[in-house]
mmCIF file of N, CA and C in Angstrom:
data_model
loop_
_atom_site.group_PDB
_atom_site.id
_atom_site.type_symbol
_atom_site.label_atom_id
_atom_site.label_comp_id
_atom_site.label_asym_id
_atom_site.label_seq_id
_atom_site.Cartn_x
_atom_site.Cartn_y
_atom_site.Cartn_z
ATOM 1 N N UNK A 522 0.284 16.577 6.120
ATOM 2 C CA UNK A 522 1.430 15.687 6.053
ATOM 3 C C UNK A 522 0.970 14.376 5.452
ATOM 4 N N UNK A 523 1.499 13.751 4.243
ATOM 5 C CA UNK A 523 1.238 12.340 3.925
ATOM 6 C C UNK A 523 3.079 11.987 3.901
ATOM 7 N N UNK A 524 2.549 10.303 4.086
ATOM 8 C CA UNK A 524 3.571 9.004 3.688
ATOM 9 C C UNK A 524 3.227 8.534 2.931
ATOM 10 N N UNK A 525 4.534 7.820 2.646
ATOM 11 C CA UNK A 525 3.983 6.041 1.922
ATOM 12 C C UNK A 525 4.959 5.392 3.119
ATOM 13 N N UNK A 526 4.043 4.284 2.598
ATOM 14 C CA UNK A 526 3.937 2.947 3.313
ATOM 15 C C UNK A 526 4.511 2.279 2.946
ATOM 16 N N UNK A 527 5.578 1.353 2.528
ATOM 17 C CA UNK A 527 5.336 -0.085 2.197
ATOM 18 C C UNK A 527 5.128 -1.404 2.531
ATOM 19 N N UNK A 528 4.453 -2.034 2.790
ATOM 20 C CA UNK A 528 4.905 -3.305 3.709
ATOM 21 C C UNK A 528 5.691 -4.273 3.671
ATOM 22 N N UNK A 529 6.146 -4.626 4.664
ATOM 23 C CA UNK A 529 7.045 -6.144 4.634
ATOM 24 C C UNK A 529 6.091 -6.968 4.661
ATOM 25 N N UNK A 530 7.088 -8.354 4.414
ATOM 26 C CA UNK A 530 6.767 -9.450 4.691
ATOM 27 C C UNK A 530 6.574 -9.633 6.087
ATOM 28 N N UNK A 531 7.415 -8.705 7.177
ATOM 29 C CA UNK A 531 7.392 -8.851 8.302
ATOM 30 C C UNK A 531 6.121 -8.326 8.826
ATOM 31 N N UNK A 532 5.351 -7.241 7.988
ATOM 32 C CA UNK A 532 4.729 -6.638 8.460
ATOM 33 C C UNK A 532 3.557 -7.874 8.514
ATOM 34 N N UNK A 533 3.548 -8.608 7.921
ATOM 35 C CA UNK A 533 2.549 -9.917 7.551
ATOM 36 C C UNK A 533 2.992 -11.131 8.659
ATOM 37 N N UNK A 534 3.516 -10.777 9.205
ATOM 38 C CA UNK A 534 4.759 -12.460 9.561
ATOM 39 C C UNK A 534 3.557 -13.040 10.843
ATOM 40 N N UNK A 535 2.983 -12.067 11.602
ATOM 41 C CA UNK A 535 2.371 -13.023 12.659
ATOM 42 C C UNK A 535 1.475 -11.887 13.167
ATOM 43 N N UNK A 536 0.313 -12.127 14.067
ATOM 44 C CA UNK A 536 -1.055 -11.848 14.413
ATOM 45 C C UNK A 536 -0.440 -10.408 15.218
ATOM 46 N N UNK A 537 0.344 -10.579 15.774
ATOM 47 C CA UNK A 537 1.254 -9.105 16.682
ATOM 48 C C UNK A 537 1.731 -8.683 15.567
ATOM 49 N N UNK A 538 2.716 -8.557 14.191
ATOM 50 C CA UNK A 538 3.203 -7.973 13.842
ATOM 51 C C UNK A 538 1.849 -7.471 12.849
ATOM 52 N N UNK A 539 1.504 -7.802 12.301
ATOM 53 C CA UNK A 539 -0.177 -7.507 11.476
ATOM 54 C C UNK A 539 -0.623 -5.960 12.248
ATOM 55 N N UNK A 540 -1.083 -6.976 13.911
ATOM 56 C CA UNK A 540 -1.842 -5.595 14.171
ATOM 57 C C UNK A 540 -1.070 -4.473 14.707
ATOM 58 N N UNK A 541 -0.389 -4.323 14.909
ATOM 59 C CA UNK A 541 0.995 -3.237 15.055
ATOM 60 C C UNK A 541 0.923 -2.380 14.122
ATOM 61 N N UNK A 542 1.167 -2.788 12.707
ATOM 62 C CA UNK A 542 1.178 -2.437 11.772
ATOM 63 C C UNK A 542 0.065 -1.416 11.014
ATOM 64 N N UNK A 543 -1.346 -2.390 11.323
ATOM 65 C CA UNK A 543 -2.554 -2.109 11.319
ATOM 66 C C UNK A 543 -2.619 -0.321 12.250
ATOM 67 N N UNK A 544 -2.465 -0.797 13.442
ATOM 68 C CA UNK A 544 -2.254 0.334 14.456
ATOM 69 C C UNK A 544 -1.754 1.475 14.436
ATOM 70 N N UNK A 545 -0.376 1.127 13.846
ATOM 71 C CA UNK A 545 0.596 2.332 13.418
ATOM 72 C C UNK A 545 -0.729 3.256 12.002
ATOM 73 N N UNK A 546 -0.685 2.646 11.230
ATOM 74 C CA UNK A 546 -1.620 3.490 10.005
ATOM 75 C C UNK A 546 -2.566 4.241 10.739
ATOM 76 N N UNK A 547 -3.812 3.479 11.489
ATOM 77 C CA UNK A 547 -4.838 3.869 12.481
ATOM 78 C C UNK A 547 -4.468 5.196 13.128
ATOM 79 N N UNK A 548 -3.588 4.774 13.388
ATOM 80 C CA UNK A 548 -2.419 6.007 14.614
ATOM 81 C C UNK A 548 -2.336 7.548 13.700
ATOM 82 N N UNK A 549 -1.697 7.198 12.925
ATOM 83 C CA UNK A 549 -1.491 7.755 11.974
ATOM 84 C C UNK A 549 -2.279 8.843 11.503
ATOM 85 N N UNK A 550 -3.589 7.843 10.786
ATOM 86 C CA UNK A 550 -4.605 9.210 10.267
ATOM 87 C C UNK A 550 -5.642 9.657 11.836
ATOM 88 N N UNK A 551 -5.829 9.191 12.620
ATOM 89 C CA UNK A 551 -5.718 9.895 13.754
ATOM 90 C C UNK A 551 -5.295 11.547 14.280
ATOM 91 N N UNK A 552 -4.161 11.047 13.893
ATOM 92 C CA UNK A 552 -3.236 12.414 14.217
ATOM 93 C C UNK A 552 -2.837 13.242 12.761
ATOM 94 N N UNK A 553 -3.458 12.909 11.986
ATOM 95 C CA UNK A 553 -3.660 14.036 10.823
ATOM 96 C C UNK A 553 -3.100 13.519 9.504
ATOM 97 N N UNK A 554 -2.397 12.083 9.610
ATOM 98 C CA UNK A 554 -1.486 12.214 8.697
ATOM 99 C C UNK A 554 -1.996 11.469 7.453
ATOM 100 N N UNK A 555 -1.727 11.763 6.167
ATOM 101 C CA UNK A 555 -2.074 11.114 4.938
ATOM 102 C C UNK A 555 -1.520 9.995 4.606
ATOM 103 N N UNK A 556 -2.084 8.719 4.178
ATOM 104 C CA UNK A 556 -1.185 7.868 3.987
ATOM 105 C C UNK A 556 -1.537 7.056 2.554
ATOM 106 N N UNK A 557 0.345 6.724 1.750
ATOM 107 C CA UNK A 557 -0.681 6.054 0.657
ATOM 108 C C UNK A 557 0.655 4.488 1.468
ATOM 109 N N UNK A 558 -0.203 3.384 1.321
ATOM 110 C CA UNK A 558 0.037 1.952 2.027
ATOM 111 C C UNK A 558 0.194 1.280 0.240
ATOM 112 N N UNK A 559 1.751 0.513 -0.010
ATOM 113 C CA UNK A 559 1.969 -0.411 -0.782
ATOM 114 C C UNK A 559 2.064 -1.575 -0.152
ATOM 115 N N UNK A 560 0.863 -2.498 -0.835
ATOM 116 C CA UNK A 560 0.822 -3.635 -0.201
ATOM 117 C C UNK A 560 1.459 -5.316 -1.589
ATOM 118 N N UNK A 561 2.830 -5.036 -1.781
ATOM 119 C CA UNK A 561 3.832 -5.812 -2.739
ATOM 120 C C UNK A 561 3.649 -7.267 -2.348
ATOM 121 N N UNK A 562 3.193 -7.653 -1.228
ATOM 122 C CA UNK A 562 3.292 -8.964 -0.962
ATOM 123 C C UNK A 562 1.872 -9.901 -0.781
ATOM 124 N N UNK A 563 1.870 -11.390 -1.249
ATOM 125 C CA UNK A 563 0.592 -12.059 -1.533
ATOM 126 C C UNK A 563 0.071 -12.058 0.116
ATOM 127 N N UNK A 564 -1.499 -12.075 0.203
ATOM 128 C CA UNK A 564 -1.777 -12.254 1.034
ATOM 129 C C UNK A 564 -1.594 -13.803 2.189
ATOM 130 N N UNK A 565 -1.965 -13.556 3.151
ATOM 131 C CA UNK A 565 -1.522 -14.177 4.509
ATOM 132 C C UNK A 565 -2.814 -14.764 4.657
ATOM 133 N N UNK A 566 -2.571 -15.431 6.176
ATOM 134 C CA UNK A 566 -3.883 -15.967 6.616
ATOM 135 C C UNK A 566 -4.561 -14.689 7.964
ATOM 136 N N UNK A 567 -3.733 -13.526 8.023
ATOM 137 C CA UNK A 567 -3.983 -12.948 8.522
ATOM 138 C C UNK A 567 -4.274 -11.980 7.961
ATOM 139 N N UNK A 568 -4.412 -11.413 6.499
ATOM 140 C CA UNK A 568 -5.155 -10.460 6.141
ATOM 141 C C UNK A 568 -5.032 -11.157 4.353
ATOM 142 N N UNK A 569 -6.530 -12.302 4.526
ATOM 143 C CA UNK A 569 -6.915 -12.854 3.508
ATOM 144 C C UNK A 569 -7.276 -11.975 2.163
ATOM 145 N N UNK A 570 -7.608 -10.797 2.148
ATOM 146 C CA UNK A 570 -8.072 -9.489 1.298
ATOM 147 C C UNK A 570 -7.498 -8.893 1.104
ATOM 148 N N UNK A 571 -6.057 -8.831 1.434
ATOM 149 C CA UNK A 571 -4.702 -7.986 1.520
ATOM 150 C C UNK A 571 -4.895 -6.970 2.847
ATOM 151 N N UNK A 572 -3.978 -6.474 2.688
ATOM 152 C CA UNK A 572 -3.896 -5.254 3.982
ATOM 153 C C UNK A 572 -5.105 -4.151 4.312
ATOM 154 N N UNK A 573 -5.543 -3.896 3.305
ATOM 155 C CA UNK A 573 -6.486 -2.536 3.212
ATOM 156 C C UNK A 573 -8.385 -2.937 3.895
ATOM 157 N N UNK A 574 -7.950 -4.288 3.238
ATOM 158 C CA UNK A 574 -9.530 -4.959 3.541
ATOM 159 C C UNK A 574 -9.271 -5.307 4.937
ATOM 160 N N UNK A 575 -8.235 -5.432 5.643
ATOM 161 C CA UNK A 575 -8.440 -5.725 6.900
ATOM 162 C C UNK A 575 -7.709 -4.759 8.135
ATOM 163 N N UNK A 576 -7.029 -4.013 7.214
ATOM 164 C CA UNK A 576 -7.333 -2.265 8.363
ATOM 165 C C UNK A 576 -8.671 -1.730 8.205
ATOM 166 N N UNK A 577 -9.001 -1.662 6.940
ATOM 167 C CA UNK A 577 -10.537 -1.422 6.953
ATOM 168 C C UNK A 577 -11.693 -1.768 7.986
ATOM 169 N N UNK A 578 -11.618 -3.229 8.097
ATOM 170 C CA UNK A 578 -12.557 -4.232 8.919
ATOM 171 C C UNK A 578 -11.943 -3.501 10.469
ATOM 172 N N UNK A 579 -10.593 -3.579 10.837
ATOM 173 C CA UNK A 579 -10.442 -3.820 12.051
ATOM 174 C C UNK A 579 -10.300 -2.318 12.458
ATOM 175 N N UNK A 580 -10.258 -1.585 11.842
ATOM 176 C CA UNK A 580 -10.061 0.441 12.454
ATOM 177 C C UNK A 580 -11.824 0.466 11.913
ATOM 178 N N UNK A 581 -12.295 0.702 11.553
ATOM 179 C CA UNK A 581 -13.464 0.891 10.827
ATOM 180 C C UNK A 581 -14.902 0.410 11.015
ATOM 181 N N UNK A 582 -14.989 -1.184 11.337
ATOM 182 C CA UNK A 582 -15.650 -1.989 11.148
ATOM 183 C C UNK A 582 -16.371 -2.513 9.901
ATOM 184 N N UNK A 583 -15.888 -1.985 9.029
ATOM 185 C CA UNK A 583 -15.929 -2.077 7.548
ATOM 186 C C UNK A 583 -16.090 -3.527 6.268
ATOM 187 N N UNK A 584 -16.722 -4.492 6.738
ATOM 188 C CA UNK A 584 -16.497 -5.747 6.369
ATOM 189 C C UNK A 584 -16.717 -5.769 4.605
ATOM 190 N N UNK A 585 -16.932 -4.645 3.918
ATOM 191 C CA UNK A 585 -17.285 -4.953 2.404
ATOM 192 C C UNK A 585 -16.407 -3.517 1.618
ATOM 193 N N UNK A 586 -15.586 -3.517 2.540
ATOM 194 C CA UNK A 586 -14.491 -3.159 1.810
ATOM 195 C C UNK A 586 -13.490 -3.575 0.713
ATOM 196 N N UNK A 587 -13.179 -3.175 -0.430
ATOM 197 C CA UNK A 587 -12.715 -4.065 -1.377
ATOM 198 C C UNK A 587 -10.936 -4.388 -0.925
ATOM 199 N N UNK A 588 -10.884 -5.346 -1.761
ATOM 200 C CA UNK A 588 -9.565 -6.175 -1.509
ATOM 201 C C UNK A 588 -9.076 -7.122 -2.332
ATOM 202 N N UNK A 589 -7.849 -7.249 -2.053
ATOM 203 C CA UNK A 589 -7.447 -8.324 -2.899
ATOM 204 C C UNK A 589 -8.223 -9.335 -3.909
ATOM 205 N N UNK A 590 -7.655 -10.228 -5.010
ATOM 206 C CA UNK A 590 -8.324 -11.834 -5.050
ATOM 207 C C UNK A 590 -7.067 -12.398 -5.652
ATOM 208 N N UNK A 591 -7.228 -13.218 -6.124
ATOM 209 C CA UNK A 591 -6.456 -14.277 -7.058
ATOM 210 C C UNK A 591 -5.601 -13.833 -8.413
ATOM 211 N N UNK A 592 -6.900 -13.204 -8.825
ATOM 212 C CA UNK A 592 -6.304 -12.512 -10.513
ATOM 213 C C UNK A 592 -5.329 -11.118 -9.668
ATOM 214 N N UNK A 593 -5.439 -10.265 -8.849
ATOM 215 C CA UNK A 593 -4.973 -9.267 -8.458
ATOM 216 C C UNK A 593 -4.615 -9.352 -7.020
ATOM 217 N N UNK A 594 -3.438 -10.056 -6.887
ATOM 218 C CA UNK A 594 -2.810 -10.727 -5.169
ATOM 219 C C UNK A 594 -2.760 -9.427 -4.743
ATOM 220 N N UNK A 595 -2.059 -7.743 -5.199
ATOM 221 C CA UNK A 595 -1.692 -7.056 -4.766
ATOM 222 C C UNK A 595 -2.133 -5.913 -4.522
ATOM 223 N N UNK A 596 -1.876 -4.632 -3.550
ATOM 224 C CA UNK A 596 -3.061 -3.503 -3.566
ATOM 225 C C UNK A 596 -2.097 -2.554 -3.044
ATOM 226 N N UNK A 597 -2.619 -1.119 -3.553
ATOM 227 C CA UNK A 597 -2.241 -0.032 -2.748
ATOM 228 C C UNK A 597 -3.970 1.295 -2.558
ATOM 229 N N UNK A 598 -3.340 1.500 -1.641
ATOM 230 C CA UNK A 598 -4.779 2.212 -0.599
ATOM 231 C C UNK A 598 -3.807 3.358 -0.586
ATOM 232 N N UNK A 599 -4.822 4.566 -0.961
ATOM 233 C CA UNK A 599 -4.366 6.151 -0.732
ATOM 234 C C UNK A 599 -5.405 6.311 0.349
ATOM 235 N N UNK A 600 -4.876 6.929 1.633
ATOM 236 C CA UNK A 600 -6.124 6.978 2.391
ATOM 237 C C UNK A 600 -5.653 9.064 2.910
ATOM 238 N N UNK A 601 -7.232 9.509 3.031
ATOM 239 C CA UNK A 601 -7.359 10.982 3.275
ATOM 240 C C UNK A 601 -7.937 11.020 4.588
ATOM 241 N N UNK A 602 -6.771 11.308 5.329
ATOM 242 C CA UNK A 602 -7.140 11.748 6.997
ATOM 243 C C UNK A 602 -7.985 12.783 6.907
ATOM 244 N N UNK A 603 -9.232 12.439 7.722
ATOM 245 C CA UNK A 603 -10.344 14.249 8.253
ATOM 246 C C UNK A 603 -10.977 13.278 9.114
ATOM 247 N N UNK A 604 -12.409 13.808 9.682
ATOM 248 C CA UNK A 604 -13.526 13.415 10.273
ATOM 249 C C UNK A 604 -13.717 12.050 10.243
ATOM 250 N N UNK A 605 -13.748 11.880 8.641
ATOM 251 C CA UNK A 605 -14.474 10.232 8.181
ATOM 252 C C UNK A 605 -13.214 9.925 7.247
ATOM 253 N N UNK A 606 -12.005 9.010 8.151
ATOM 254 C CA UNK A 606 -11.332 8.885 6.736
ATOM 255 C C UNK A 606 -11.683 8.371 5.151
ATOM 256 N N UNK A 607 -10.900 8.862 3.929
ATOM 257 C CA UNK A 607 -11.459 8.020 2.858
ATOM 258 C C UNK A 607 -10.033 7.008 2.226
ATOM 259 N N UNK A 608 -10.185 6.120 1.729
ATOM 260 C CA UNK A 608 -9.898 5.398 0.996
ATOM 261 C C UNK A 608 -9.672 5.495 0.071
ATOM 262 N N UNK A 609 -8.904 5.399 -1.166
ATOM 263 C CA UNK A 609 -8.656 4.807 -2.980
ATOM 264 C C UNK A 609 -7.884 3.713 -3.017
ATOM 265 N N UNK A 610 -8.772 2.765 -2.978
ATOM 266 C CA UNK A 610 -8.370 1.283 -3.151
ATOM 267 C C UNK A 610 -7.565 0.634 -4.964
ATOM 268 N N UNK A 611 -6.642 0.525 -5.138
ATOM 269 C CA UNK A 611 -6.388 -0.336 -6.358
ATOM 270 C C UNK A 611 -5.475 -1.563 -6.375
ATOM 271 N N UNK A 612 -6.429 -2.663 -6.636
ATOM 272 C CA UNK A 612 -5.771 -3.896 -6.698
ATOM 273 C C UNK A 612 -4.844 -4.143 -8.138
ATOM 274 N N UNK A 613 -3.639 -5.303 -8.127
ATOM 275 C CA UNK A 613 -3.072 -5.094 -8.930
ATOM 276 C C UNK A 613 -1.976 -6.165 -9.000
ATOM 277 N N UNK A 614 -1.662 -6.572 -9.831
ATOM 278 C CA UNK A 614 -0.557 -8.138 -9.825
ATOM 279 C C UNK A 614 0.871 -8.150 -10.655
ATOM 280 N N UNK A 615 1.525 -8.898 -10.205
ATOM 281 C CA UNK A 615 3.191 -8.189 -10.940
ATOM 282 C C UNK A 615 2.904 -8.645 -12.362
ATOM 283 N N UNK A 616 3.014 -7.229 -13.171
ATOM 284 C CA UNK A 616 3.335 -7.365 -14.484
ATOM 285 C C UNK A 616 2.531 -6.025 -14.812
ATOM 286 N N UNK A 617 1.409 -5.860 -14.099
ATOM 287 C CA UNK A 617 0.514 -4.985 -14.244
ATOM 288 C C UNK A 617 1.282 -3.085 -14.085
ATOM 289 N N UNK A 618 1.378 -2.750 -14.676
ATOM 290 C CA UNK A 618 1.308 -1.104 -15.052
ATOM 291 C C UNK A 618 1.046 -0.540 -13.813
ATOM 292 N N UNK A 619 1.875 0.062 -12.991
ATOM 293 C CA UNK A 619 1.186 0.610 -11.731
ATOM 294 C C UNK A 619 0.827 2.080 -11.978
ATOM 295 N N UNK A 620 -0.459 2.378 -11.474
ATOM 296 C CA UNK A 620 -1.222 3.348 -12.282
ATOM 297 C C UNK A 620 -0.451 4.547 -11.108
ATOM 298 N N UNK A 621 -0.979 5.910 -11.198
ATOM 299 C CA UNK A 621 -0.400 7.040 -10.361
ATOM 300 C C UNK A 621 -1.617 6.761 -9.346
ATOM 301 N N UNK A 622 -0.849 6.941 -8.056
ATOM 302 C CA UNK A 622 -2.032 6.713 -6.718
ATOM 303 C C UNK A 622 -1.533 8.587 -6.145
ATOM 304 N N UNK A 623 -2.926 9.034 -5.725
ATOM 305 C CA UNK A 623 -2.891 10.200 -4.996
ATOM 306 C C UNK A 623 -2.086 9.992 -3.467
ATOM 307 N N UNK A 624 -1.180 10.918 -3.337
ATOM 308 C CA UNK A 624 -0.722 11.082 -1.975
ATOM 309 C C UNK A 624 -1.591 12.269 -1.000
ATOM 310 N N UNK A 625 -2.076 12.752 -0.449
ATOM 311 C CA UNK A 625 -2.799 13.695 -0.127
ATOM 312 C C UNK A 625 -2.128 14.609 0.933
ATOM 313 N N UNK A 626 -1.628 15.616 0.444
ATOM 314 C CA UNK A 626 -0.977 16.852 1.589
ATOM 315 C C UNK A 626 -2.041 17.668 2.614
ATOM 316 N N UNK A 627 -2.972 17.778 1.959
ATOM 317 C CA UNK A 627 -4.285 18.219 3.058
ATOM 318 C C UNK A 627 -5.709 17.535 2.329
ATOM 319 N N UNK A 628 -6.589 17.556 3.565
ATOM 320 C CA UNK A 628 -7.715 16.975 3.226
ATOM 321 C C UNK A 628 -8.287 16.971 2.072
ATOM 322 N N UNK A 629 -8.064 18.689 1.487
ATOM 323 C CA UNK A 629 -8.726 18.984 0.001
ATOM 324 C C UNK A 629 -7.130 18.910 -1.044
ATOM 325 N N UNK A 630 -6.538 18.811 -0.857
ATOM 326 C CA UNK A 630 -4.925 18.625 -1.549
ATOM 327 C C UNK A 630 -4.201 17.583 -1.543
ATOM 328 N N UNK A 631 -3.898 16.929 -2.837
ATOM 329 C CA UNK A 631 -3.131 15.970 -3.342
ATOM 330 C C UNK A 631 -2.644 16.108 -4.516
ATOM 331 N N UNK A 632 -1.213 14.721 -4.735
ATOM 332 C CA UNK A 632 -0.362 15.136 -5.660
ATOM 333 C C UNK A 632 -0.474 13.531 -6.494
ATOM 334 N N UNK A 633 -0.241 13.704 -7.889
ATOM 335 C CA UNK A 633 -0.550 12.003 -7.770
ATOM 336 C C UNK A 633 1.340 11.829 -7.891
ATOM 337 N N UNK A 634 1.396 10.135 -7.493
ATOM 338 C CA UNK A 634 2.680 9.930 -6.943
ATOM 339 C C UNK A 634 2.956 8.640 -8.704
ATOM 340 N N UNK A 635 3.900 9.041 -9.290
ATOM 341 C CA UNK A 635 3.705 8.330 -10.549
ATOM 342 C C UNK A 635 4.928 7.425 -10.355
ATOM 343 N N UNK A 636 4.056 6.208 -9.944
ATOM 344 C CA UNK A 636 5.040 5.150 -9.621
ATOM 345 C C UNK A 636 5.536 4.174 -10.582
ATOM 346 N N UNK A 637 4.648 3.947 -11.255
ATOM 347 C CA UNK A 637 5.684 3.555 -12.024
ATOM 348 C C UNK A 637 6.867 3.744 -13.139
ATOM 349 N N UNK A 638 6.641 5.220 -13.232
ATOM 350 C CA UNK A 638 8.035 5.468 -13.522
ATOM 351 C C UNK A 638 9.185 5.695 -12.685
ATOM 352 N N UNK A 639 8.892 6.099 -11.525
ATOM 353 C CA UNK A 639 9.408 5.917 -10.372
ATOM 354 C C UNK A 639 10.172 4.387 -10.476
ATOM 355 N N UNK A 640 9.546 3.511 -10.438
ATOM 356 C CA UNK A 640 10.026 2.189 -10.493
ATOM 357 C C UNK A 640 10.833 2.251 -11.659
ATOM 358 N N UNK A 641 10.403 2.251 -12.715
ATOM 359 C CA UNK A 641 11.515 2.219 -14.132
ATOM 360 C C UNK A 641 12.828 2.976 -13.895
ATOM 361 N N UNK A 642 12.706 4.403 -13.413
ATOM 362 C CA UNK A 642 14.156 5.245 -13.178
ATOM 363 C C UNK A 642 15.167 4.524 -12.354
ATOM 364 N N UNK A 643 14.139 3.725 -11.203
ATOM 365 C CA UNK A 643 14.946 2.975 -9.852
ATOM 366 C C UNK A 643 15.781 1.990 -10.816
ATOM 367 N N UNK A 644 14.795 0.936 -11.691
ATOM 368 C CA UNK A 644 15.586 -0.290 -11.937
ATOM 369 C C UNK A 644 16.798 0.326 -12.845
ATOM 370 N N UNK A 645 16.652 1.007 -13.566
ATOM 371 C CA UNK A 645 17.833 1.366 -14.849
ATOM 372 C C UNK A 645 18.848 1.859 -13.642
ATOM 373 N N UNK A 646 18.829 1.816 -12.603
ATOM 374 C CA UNK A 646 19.941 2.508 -11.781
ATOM 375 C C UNK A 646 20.840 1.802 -11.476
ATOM 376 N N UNK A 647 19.813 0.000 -11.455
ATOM 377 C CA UNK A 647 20.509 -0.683 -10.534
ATOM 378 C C UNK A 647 21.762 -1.609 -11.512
ATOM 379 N N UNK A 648 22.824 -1.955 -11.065
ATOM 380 C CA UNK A 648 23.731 -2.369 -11.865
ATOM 381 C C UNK A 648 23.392 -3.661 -12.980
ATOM 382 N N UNK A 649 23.915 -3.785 -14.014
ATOM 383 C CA UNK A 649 23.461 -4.887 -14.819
ATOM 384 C C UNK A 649 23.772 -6.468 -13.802
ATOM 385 N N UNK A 650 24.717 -6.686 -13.358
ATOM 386 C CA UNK A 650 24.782 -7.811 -12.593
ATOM 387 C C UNK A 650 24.174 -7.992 -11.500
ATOM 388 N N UNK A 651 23.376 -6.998 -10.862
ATOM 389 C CA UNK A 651 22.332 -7.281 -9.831
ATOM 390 C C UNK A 651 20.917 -7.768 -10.977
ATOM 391 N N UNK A 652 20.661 -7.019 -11.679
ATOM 392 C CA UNK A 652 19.418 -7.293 -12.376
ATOM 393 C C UNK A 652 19.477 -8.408 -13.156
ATOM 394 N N UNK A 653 20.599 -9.227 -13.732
ATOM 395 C CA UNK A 653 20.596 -10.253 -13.945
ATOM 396 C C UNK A 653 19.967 -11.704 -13.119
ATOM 397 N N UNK A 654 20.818 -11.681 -11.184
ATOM 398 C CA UNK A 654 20.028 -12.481 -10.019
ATOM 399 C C UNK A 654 18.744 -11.750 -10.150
ATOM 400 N N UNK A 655 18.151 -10.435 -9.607
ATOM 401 C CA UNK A 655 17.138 -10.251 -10.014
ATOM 402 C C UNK A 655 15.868 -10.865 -10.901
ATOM 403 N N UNK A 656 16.456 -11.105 -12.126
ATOM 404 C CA UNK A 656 15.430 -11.035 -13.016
ATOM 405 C C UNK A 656 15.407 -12.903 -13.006
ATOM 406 N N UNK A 657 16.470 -13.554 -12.166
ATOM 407 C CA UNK A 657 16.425 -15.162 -12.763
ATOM 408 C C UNK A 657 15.613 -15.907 -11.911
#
């Protein structure tokens, strides 16, 4: 079984909603499940590296895990539930091409998830007078 993720802003909003959040994923590949985590929003003071670098650190103990910076505020993490979970970290900033991230249906099985056309089909959907506020 895999998800996606995306996060809120809420999911960022305060030190309880962070690790909740954190927890739920943890929880998650725990109990078998695949997860790929979109992390759309700039980092916090509570997860300075974006999201991945600090589920990493705090499920893991993982302190040199990659993450966020400046040139690339944004990240998505494909992570593969088994024994030793794994990770596919890619950082990434609005404007940037979002590349296909693996979703993983079983440990040895995955599909890649091609988002950004995904995104392109979404926006052409949305009415011209929304994408106008949108885009201003």
């Amino acid at each position: 079984i895999g998800y996606i993720e995306i996060a809120s802003p809420g999911n960022k909003h305060s030190e309880v909603a962070m690790r909740s959040f954190l927890d739920k994923l943890a929880n998650a590949l725990r109990r078998g499940c695949h997860l790929l985590v979109l992390d759309l929003h700039p980092p916090t003071p509570r997860d300075v590296r974006g999201i991945h670098a600090q589920f990493w650190e705090q499920h893991f103990g993982d302190t040199t895990a990659p993450g966020v910076d400046e040139q690339h505020p944004l990240g998505m993490a494909a992570y593969r539930s088994s024994l030793r979970p794994t990770a596919y970290f890619e950082p990434f900033c609005v404007g940037d091409v979002l590349i296909d991230m693996p979703i993983f249906l079983t440990p040895d099985r995955y599909i890649n998830l091609p988002l950004e056309a995904t995104y392109n089909e979404a926006w052409r959907g949305v009415p011209r007078r929304w994408r106008q506020v949108i885009e201003i």
